Short mmCIF file of C-alpha atoms and ligand atoms in Angstrom, two decimals:
data_model
loop_
_atom_site.label_atom_id
_atom_site.label_comp_id
_atom_site.label_asym_id
_atom_site.label_seq_id
_atom_site.Cartn_x
_atom_site.Cartn_y
_atom_site.Cartn_z
CA UNK A 1 -7.07 14.40 1.89
CA UNK A 2 -3.75 12.89 2.98
CA UNK A 3 -2.60 9.61 1.40
CA UNK A 4 -0.16 7.35 3.19
CA UNK A 5 1.35 4.26 1.56
CA UNK A 6 2.33 1.48 3.95
CA UNK A 7 4.69 -1.23 2.71
CA UNK A 8 7.06 -3.88 3.99
CA UNK A 9 10.03 -4.72 1.80
CA UNK A 10 12.86 -7.22 1.86
CA UNK A 11 16.50 -6.10 1.81
CA UNK A 12 16.33 -6.51 -1.98
CA UNK A 13 13.24 -4.28 -2.27
CA UNK A 14 10.57 -6.95 -2.81
CA UNK A 15 7.05 -6.86 -1.39
CA UNK A 16 6.08 -10.44 -2.34
CA UNK A 17 7.34 -13.47 -4.23
CA UNK A 18 4.31 -13.46 -6.56
CA UNK A 19 0.80 -11.92 -6.77
CA UNK A 20 -0.70 -14.71 -4.58
CA UNK A 21 1.96 -14.58 -1.87
CA UNK A 22 0.31 -14.34 1.56
CA UNK A 23 2.12 -11.63 3.61
CA UNK A 24 3.22 -13.99 6.42
CA UNK A 25 6.94 -13.15 6.21
CA UNK A 26 6.89 -9.78 7.98
CA UNK A 27 7.73 -9.36 11.66
CA UNK A 28 5.19 -9.29 14.49
CA UNK A 29 6.35 -5.74 15.28
CA UNK A 30 5.59 -4.56 11.74
CA UNK A 31 2.12 -6.12 11.90
CA UNK A 32 1.42 -4.26 15.15
CA UNK A 33 2.59 -0.99 13.60
CA UNK A 34 0.57 -1.57 10.41
CA UNK A 35 -2.67 -2.35 12.28
CA UNK A 36 -2.28 0.75 14.48
CA UNK A 37 -1.73 2.96 11.42
CA UNK A 38 -4.70 1.41 9.59
CA UNK A 39 -6.84 2.17 12.65
CA UNK A 40 -6.15 5.87 12.08
CA UNK A 41 -7.20 5.76 8.40
CA UNK A 42 -10.68 6.66 7.16
CA UNK A 43 -10.35 4.32 4.19
CA UNK A 44 -7.91 1.67 2.95
CA UNK A 45 -7.09 1.31 -0.77
CA UNK A 46 -5.78 -2.00 -2.14
CA UNK A 47 -5.33 -3.64 -5.52
CA UNK A 48 -7.46 -6.62 -6.41
CA UNK A 49 -4.58 -9.11 -5.94
CA UNK A 50 -3.76 -7.82 -2.47
CA UNK A 51 -7.42 -7.86 -1.56
CA UNK A 52 -7.64 -11.54 -2.54
CA UNK A 53 -4.63 -12.41 -0.34
CA UNK A 54 -5.95 -10.47 2.69
CA UNK A 55 -9.75 -10.62 2.39
CA UNK A 56 -10.39 -11.65 5.98
CA UNK A 57 -8.31 -8.97 7.81
CA UNK A 58 -9.55 -6.28 5.38
CA UNK A 59 -13.22 -7.21 5.82
CA UNK A 60 -13.46 -5.15 9.05
CA UNK A 61 -12.15 -1.99 7.36
CA UNK A 62 -13.67 0.61 5.06
CA UNK A 63 -12.03 -0.57 1.88
CA UNK A 64 -11.68 0.49 -1.78
CA UNK A 65 -10.43 -2.17 -4.18
CA UNK A 66 -8.84 -1.10 -7.48
CA UNK A 67 -9.82 -3.39 -10.34
CA UNK A 68 -10.44 -3.40 -14.06
CA UNK A 69 -13.20 -5.97 -13.53
CA UNK A 70 -15.96 -3.37 -12.98
CA UNK A 71 -17.11 -0.76 -15.49
CA UNK A 72 -16.70 2.20 -13.11
CA UNK A 73 -17.63 1.62 -9.45
CA UNK A 74 -19.52 -1.21 -7.80
CA UNK A 75 -20.54 -1.44 -4.15
CA UNK A 76 -19.88 -4.96 -2.86
CA UNK A 77 -20.82 -4.38 0.78
CA UNK A 78 -21.33 -1.72 3.47
CA UNK A 79 -17.58 -1.21 3.74
CA UNK A 80 -16.43 -2.45 0.35
CA UNK A 81 -16.28 -0.49 -2.92
CA UNK A 82 -14.71 -1.72 -6.18
CA UNK A 83 -13.34 1.11 -8.35
CA UNK A 84 -11.91 1.05 -11.86
CA UNK A 85 -9.41 3.96 -11.95
CA UNK A 86 -9.22 3.68 -15.74
CA UNK A 87 -12.81 4.92 -16.09
CA UNK A 88 -13.45 6.68 -12.76
CA UNK A 89 -12.06 9.79 -11.08
CA UNK A 90 -10.38 8.06 -8.12
CA UNK A 91 -9.17 11.37 -6.65
CA UNK A 92 -12.77 12.62 -6.45
CA UNK A 93 -13.82 9.42 -4.65
CA UNK A 94 -10.98 9.80 -2.12
CA UNK A 95 -11.32 13.54 -1.61
CA UNK A 96 -13.94 13.35 1.21
CA UNK A 97 -11.61 11.20 3.35
CA UNK A 98 -9.11 12.95 5.65
CA UNK A 99 -6.67 10.02 5.80
CA UNK A 100 -6.29 7.41 3.06
CA UNK A 101 -4.07 4.36 3.67
CA UNK A 102 -2.65 2.78 0.51
CA UNK A 103 -1.86 -0.83 1.25
CA UNK A 104 -0.51 -1.99 -2.12
CA UNK A 105 0.48 -4.05 -3.95
CA UNK A 106 3.00 -2.87 -6.51
CA UNK A 107 0.45 -1.95 -9.16
CA UNK A 108 -1.50 0.14 -6.67
CA UNK A 109 1.53 1.88 -5.10
CA UNK A 110 2.78 2.64 -8.63
CA UNK A 111 -0.58 4.05 -9.71
CA UNK A 112 -0.72 6.49 -6.78
CA UNK A 113 2.86 7.69 -7.27
CA UNK A 114 2.47 7.94 -11.05
CA UNK A 115 -0.65 10.11 -10.66
CA UNK A 116 0.76 12.42 -7.93
CA UNK A 117 -1.66 10.98 -5.40
CA UNK A 118 0.92 9.75 -2.90
CA UNK A 119 1.90 12.06 -0.02
CA UNK A 120 3.71 9.89 2.51
CA UNK A 121 5.31 6.45 2.69
CA UNK A 122 5.89 4.22 5.72
CA UNK A 123 8.44 1.64 4.64
CA UNK A 124 9.35 -1.29 6.85
CA UNK A 125 12.59 -2.99 5.85
CA UNK A 126 12.67 -6.60 6.98
CA UNK A 127 16.09 -8.29 7.20
CA UNK A 128 15.30 -11.00 4.66
CA UNK A 129 16.18 -11.47 0.98
CA UNK A 130 13.94 -13.09 -1.66
CA UNK A 131 16.29 -12.88 -4.66
CA UNK A 132 13.23 -12.63 -6.90
CA UNK A 133 9.67 -11.33 -6.69
CA UNK A 134 7.62 -8.15 -7.00
CA UNK A 135 9.39 -4.79 -6.48
CA UNK A 136 7.67 -2.03 -4.52
CA UNK A 137 7.06 0.38 -7.44
CA UNK A 138 7.76 -1.95 -10.33
CA UNK A 139 5.08 -0.45 -12.63
CA UNK A 140 6.28 3.13 -12.26
CA UNK A 141 7.30 4.90 -15.45
CA UNK A 142 9.09 8.19 -16.10
CA UNK A 143 11.79 10.03 -14.22
CA UNK A 144 12.97 9.25 -10.67
CA UNK A 145 10.78 10.48 -7.80
CA UNK A 146 12.56 11.86 -4.74
CA UNK A 147 11.46 11.36 -1.15
CA UNK A 148 12.52 13.04 2.10
CA UNK A 149 13.12 11.03 5.28
CA UNK A 150 10.96 12.25 8.20
CA UNK A 151 11.89 9.63 10.81
CA UNK A 152 13.45 6.20 11.35
CA UNK A 153 12.98 3.58 14.06
CA UNK A 154 14.37 0.11 14.80
CA UNK A 155 11.41 -2.15 15.57
CA UNK A 156 13.12 -5.26 16.98
CA UNK A 157 16.42 -6.97 17.80
CA UNK A 158 16.60 -8.70 14.39
CA UNK A 159 16.90 -5.26 12.82
CA UNK A 160 13.52 -4.59 11.26
CA UNK A 161 13.60 -0.86 10.48
CA UNK A 162 10.68 1.51 9.96
CA UNK A 163 11.26 4.53 7.73
CA UNK A 164 8.80 7.39 7.27
CA UNK A 165 9.09 9.51 4.12
CA UNK A 166 7.22 12.33 2.49
CA UNK A 167 7.50 13.27 -1.15
CA UNK A 168 10.38 15.70 -1.55
CA UNK A 169 9.58 19.16 -2.88
CA UNK A 170 10.16 19.34 -6.63
CA UNK A 171 13.73 20.52 -7.44
N1 LIG B 201 4.86 -6.36 1.52
C1 LIG B 201 3.86 -5.52 1.50
O1 LIG B 201 3.85 -4.51 2.19
C2 LIG B 201 2.70 -5.80 0.60
C3 LIG B 201 1.66 -4.89 0.54
C4 LIG B 201 0.61 -5.15 -0.33
C5 LIG B 201 0.60 -6.28 -1.10
N2 LIG B 201 1.62 -7.17 -1.02
C6 LIG B 201 1.65 -8.35 -1.87
O2 LIG B 201 1.75 -7.93 -3.24
C7 LIG B 201 1.14 -8.90 -4.06
C8 LIG B 201 0.16 -8.24 -5.02
O3 LIG B 201 0.81 -7.23 -5.74
P1 LIG B 201 0.39 -6.78 -7.22
O4 LIG B 201 1.51 -6.01 -7.80
O5 LIG B 201 -0.15 -7.95 -7.95
O6 LIG B 201 -0.68 -5.67 -7.04
P2 LIG B 201 -2.13 -5.22 -6.56
O7 LIG B 201 -2.06 -3.77 -6.77
O8 LIG B 201 -2.47 -5.75 -5.22
O9 LIG B 201 -3.17 -5.90 -7.56
C9 LIG B 201 -3.11 -5.71 -8.94
C10 LIG B 201 -4.53 -5.79 -9.46
O10 LIG B 201 -5.30 -4.71 -8.92
C11 LIG B 201 -6.05 -4.09 -9.94
N3 LIG B 201 -5.46 -2.77 -10.19
C12 LIG B 201 -4.42 -2.18 -9.55
N4 LIG B 201 -4.19 -0.96 -10.04
C13 LIG B 201 -5.10 -0.78 -11.01
C14 LIG B 201 -5.37 0.29 -11.89
N5 LIG B 201 -4.65 1.41 -11.85
N6 LIG B 201 -6.36 0.14 -12.79
C15 LIG B 201 -7.12 -0.98 -12.81
N7 LIG B 201 -6.90 -2.04 -11.99
C16 LIG B 201 -5.91 -1.92 -11.10
C17 LIG B 201 -5.98 -5.04 -11.12
O11 LIG B 201 -7.01 -5.99 -10.84
P3 LIG B 201 -7.92 -6.75 -11.92
O12 LIG B 201 -7.02 -7.87 -12.40
O13 LIG B 201 -9.11 -7.18 -11.18
O14 LIG B 201 -8.20 -5.76 -13.02
C18 LIG B 201 -4.60 -5.65 -10.98
O15 LIG B 201 -4.46 -6.89 -11.62
C19 LIG B 201 0.45 -9.90 -3.12
O16 LIG B 201 1.27 -11.02 -2.97
C20 LIG B 201 0.37 -9.15 -1.81
O17 LIG B 201 0.35 -10.00 -0.68
C21 LIG B 201 2.68 -6.94 -0.18
#
C-alpha cells in the first residue's frame, strides 16, 4: 500500500478559506494534474467536509470518507464507504489497495501524517495569498516531520509550481 497526499496551497500555505470553501481557486493546469493522478489511484480518501464540497466530482471514484458520524464503517454506495478512524483500523481497510490518494482536507492530511500513514506528497503552490484560512497540516501535533524533494515542475506562465515529496528517512 502506497499513500499519496495531493494538495494545492496558496503562497501562505492555506488550502481553503473555511471548511465550506469550494476549491475553485486553483489553476486549470493543477486540476488536470490532479485528475490524472486520481485516475491512477485505487481509492481516494477524503474528510467529511471535503466530501461535502466535492460530492459530484468524487461520485465517480472509489471513495472512503473519514467521519465521526458513523459508529465504525458504513457503506453508502457501491463506491462509497464512510469510516470512523477513531473506532476502526483504517490501515487494515486501506491495506488491500496498491495506491491510496489522500485528498484532504487539513484534518485528514494531519491524521495520515500523525499516524505514519503518509508516504508521498504532491504539493501544488498557486501564486495567490489568502491571508487567513485553513493551513495544510494545521491539526498536526508533536515534533517537525521532514520531507525530501523528489521533483519540481512549473505548470503554467503564472508560476503555479508542482512539488513532489516523500517522507525523509528518520534522522
Ligand atoms: N486545496 C486543497 O488541495 C484542498 C484539498 C482538500 C480539501 N480542501 C478544502 O479544505 C476544506 C475542508 O478541510 P477540513 O480541515 O475541514 O477537513 P476535512 O478533513 O475535509 O474534514 C474534516 C471532517 O472529516 C471528518 N474527519 C477527518 N478526520 C477524521 C478523523 N481522524 N476522525 C474522525 N473524523 C474525521 C470529520 O467529520 P465529521 O464532522 O463528520 O465527524 C471532520 O469534521 C474544504 O474547504 C475543502 O474544499 C482543499
